[in-house]
Coordinates of C-alpha atoms in Angstrom, one line a residue:
X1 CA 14.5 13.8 16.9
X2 CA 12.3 11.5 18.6
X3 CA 10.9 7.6 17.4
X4 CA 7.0 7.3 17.4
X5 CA 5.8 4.5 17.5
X6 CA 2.6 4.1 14.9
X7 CA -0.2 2.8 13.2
X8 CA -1.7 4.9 10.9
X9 CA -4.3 3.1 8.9
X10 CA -7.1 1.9 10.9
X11 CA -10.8 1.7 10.3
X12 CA -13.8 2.3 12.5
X13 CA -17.3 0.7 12.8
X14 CA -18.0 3.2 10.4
X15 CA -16.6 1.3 7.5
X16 CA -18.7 -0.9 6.3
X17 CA -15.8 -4.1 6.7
X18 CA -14.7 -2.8 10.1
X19 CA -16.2 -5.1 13.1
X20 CA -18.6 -3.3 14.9
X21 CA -16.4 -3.7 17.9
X22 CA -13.9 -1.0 16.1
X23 CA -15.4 2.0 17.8
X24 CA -13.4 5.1 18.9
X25 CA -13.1 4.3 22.4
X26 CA -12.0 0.6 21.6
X27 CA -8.8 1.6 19.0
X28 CA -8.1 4.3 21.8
X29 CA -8.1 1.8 24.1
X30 CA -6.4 -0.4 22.1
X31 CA -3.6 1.5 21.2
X32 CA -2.6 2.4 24.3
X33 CA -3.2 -1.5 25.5
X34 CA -0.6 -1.8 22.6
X35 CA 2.1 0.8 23.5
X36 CA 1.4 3.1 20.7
X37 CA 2.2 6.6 20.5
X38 CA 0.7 8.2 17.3
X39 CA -3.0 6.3 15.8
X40 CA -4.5 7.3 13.0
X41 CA -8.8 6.6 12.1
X42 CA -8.6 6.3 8.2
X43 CA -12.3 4.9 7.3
X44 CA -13.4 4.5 3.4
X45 CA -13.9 8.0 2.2
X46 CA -15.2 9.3 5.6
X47 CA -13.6 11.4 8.8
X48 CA -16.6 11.4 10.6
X49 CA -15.5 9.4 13.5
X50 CA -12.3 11.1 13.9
X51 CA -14.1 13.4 16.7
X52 CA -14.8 10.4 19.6
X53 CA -12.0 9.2 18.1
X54 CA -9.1 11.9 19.1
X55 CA -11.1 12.4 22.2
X56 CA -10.5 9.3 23.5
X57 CA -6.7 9.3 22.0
X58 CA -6.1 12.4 23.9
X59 CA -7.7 10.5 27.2
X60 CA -5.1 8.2 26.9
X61 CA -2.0 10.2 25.9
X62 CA -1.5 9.3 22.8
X63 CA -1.6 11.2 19.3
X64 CA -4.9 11.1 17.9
X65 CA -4.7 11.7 13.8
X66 CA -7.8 12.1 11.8
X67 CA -8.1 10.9 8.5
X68 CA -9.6 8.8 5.6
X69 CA -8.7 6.3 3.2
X70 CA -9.8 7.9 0.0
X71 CA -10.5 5.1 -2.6
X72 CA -10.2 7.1 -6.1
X73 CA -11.7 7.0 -9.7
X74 CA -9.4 4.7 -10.4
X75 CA -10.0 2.3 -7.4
X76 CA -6.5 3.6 -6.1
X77 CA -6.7 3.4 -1.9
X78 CA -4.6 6.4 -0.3
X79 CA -4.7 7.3 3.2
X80 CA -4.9 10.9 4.1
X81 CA -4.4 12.7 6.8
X82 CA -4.3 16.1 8.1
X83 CA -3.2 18.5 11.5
X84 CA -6.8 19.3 12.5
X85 CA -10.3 17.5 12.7
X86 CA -11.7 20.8 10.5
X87 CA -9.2 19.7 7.4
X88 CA -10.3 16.4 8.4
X89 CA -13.8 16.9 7.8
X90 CA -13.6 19.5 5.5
X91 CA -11.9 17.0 3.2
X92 CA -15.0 14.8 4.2
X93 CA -17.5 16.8 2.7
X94 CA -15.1 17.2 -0.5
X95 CA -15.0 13.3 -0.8
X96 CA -18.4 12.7 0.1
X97 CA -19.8 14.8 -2.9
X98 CA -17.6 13.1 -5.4
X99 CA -18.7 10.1 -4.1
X100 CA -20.8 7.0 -6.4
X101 CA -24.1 7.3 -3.9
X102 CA -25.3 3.6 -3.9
X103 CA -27.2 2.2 -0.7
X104 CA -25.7 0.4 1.4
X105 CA -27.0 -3.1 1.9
X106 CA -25.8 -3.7 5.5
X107 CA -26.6 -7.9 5.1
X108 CA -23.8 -7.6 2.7
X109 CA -21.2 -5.2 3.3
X110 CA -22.0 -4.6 7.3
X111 CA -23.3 -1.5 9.2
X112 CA -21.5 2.0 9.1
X113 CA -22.2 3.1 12.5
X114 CA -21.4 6.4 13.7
X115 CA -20.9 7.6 17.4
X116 CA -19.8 10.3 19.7
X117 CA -18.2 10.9 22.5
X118 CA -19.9 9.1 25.0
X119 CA -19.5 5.9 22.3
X120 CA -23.2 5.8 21.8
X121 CA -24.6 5.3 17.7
X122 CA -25.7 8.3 16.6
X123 CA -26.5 7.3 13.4
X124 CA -25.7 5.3 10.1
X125 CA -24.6 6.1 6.7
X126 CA -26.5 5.6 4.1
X127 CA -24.3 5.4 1.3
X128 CA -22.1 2.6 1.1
X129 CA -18.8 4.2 1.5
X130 CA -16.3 1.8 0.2
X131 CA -17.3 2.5 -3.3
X132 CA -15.0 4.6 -5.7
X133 CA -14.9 8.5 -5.6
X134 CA -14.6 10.4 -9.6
X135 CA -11.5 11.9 -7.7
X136 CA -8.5 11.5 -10.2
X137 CA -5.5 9.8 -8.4
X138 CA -3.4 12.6 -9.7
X139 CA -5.1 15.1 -8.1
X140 CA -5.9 13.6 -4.4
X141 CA -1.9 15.1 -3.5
X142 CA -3.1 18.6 -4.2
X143 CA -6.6 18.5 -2.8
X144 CA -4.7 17.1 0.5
X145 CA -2.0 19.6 0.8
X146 CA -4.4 22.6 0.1
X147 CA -5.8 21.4 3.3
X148 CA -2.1 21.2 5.1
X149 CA -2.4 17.7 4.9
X150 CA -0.4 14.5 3.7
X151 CA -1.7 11.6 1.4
X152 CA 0.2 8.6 1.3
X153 CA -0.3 5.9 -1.4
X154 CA -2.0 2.6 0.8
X155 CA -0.5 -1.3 0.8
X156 CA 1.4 -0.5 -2.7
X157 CA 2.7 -3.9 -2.8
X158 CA -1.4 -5.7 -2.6
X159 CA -2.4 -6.8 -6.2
X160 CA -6.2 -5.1 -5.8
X161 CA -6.6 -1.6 -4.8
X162 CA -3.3 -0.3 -4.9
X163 CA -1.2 2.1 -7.0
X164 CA 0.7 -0.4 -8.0
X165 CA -2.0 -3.1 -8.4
X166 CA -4.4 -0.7 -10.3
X167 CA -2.2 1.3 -12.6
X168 CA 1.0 -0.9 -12.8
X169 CA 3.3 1.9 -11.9
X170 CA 4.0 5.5 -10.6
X171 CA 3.0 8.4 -12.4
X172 CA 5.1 10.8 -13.3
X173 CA 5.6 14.0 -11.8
X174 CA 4.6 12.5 -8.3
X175 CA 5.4 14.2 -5.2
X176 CA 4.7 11.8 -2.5
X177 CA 7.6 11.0 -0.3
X178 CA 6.1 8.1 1.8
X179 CA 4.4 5.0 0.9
X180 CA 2.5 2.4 2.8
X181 CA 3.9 -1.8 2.2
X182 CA 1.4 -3.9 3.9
X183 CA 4.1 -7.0 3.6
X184 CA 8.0 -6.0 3.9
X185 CA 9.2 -8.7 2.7
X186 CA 8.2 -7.4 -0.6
X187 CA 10.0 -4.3 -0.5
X188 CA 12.8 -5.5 -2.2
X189 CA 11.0 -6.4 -4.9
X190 CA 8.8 -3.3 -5.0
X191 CA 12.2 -1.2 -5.0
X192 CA 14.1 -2.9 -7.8
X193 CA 10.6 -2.9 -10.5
X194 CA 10.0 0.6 -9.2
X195 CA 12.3 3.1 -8.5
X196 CA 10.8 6.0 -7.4
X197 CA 10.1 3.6 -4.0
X198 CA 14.0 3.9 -3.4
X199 CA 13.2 8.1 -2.9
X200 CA 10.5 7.0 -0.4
X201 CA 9.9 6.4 3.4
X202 CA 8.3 3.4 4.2
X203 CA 5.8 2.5 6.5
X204 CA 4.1 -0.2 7.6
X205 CA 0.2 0.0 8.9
X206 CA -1.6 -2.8 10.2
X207 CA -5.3 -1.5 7.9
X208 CA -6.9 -3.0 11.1
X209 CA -10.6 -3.6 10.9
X210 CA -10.2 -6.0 14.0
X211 CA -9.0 -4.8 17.3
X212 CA -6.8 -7.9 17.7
X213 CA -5.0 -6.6 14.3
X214 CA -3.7 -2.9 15.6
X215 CA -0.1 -3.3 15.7
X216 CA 2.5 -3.3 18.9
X217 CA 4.9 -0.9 18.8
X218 CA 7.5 -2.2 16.9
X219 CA 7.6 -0.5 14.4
X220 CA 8.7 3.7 15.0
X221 CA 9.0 6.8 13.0
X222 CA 11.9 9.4 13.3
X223 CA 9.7 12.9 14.1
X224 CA 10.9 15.9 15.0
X225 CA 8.6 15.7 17.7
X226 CA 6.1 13.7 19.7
X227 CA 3.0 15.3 18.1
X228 CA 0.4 15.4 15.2
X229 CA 2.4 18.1 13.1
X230 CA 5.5 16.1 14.3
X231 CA 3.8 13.2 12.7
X232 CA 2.8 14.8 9.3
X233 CA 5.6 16.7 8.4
X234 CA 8.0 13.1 9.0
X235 CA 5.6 11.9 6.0
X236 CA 6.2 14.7 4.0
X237 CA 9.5 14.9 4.4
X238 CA 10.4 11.5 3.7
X239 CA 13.3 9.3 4.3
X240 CA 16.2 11.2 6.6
X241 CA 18.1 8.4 5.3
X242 CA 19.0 6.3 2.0
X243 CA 17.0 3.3 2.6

């Protein structure tokens, strides 16, 4: 068994509340500035700059993971993420259809920029992607592990587009193993109103749409090995340990 160190929500310039400075290259760069072993690029409903992303994480020796916060019919935020760019995108194009198509009003809600691997724009969405899918919470595990992938429930503990802050509590017959607390001094807390959180393996993500907010390396997670799948399965596992 091996620690990784991690952050594994970020977002890109392609989310519409991520800086424009938070392209592929730059959280690459970042990461590594930062000591960082495993990354993953989780924009709003979108993997489509995972590509320059994981290009420039393999550039710099670190674990590339693609990925996407999905925000769900219930306003719900879950990041998911998966073994290969194709399940990456393939999820994509599954999101992107269930998706409530409004325009996006860049003077409000920013620019969604998207680049390749020479970390020129190659375009910009359209759509404003931070608006909810009709996906049902409930089914977002399945959809992800049909595509060998792992979805893991985001900031549980935040009061606004959470599990937790949208429904109240955990439904039952859940089969996640790993959630996401965005403060830890709230675990505590979160485990004595909610259970099922004692089963669970924690993690901690910085949701960075800043470069200065990806996290050191402080925090690790036990893999089996340095590497994507390494990565993936820890989440699905869960805890080794009683927390």
């Amino acid at each position: 068994m091996v620690n990784v160190s991690y952050d594994l929500h970020i977002h890109s310039c392609l989310s519409p509340c991520g800086d424009n400075n938070m392209t592929p290259a730059n959280i690459a760069g970042m990461a590594a500035v930062k000591g960082l072993d495993a990354v993953a690029l989780t924009d709003h409903n979108t993997a489509r700059n995972c590509a320059p992303f994981m290009a420039y994480c393999e550039a710099y020796g670190i674990i590339g993971i693609p990925g996407l916060e999905i925000n769900t019919a219930e306003e719900v935020h879950a990041v998911c993420l998966f073994r290969s760019l194709e399940a990456a995108l393939d999820f994509d194009a599954y999101v992107y259809e269930h998706l409530l198509k409004v325009p996006n009003n860049e003077r409000i809600f920013g620019a969604q920029i998207l680049m390749n691997d020479d970390e020129e724009e190659t375009g910009r969405e359209p759509n404003l992607l931070i608006n909810a899918t009709d996906i049902a919470f409930d089914d977002v595990w399945g959809l992800v592990r049909e595509r060998d992938g792992v979805m893991v429930p985001a900031h549980i503990d935040k009061s606004a587009n959470s599990l937790l802050g949208q429904l109240g509590f955990i439904p039952d017959g859940s089969l996640f193993k790993t959630v996401e607390v965005k403060d830890l001094k709230k675990l505590h807390e979160l485990k004595r109103n909610h259970p099922y959180v004692n089963e669970c393996q924690i993690i901690s993500d910085s949701d960075a749409h800043y470069l200065d907010a990806v996290h050191d390396n402080s925090l690790t997670l036990l893999c089996e090995h340095k590497t994507i799948d390494g990565v993936i399965d820890a989440l699905l596992r869960g805890p080794l340990y009683e927390n």
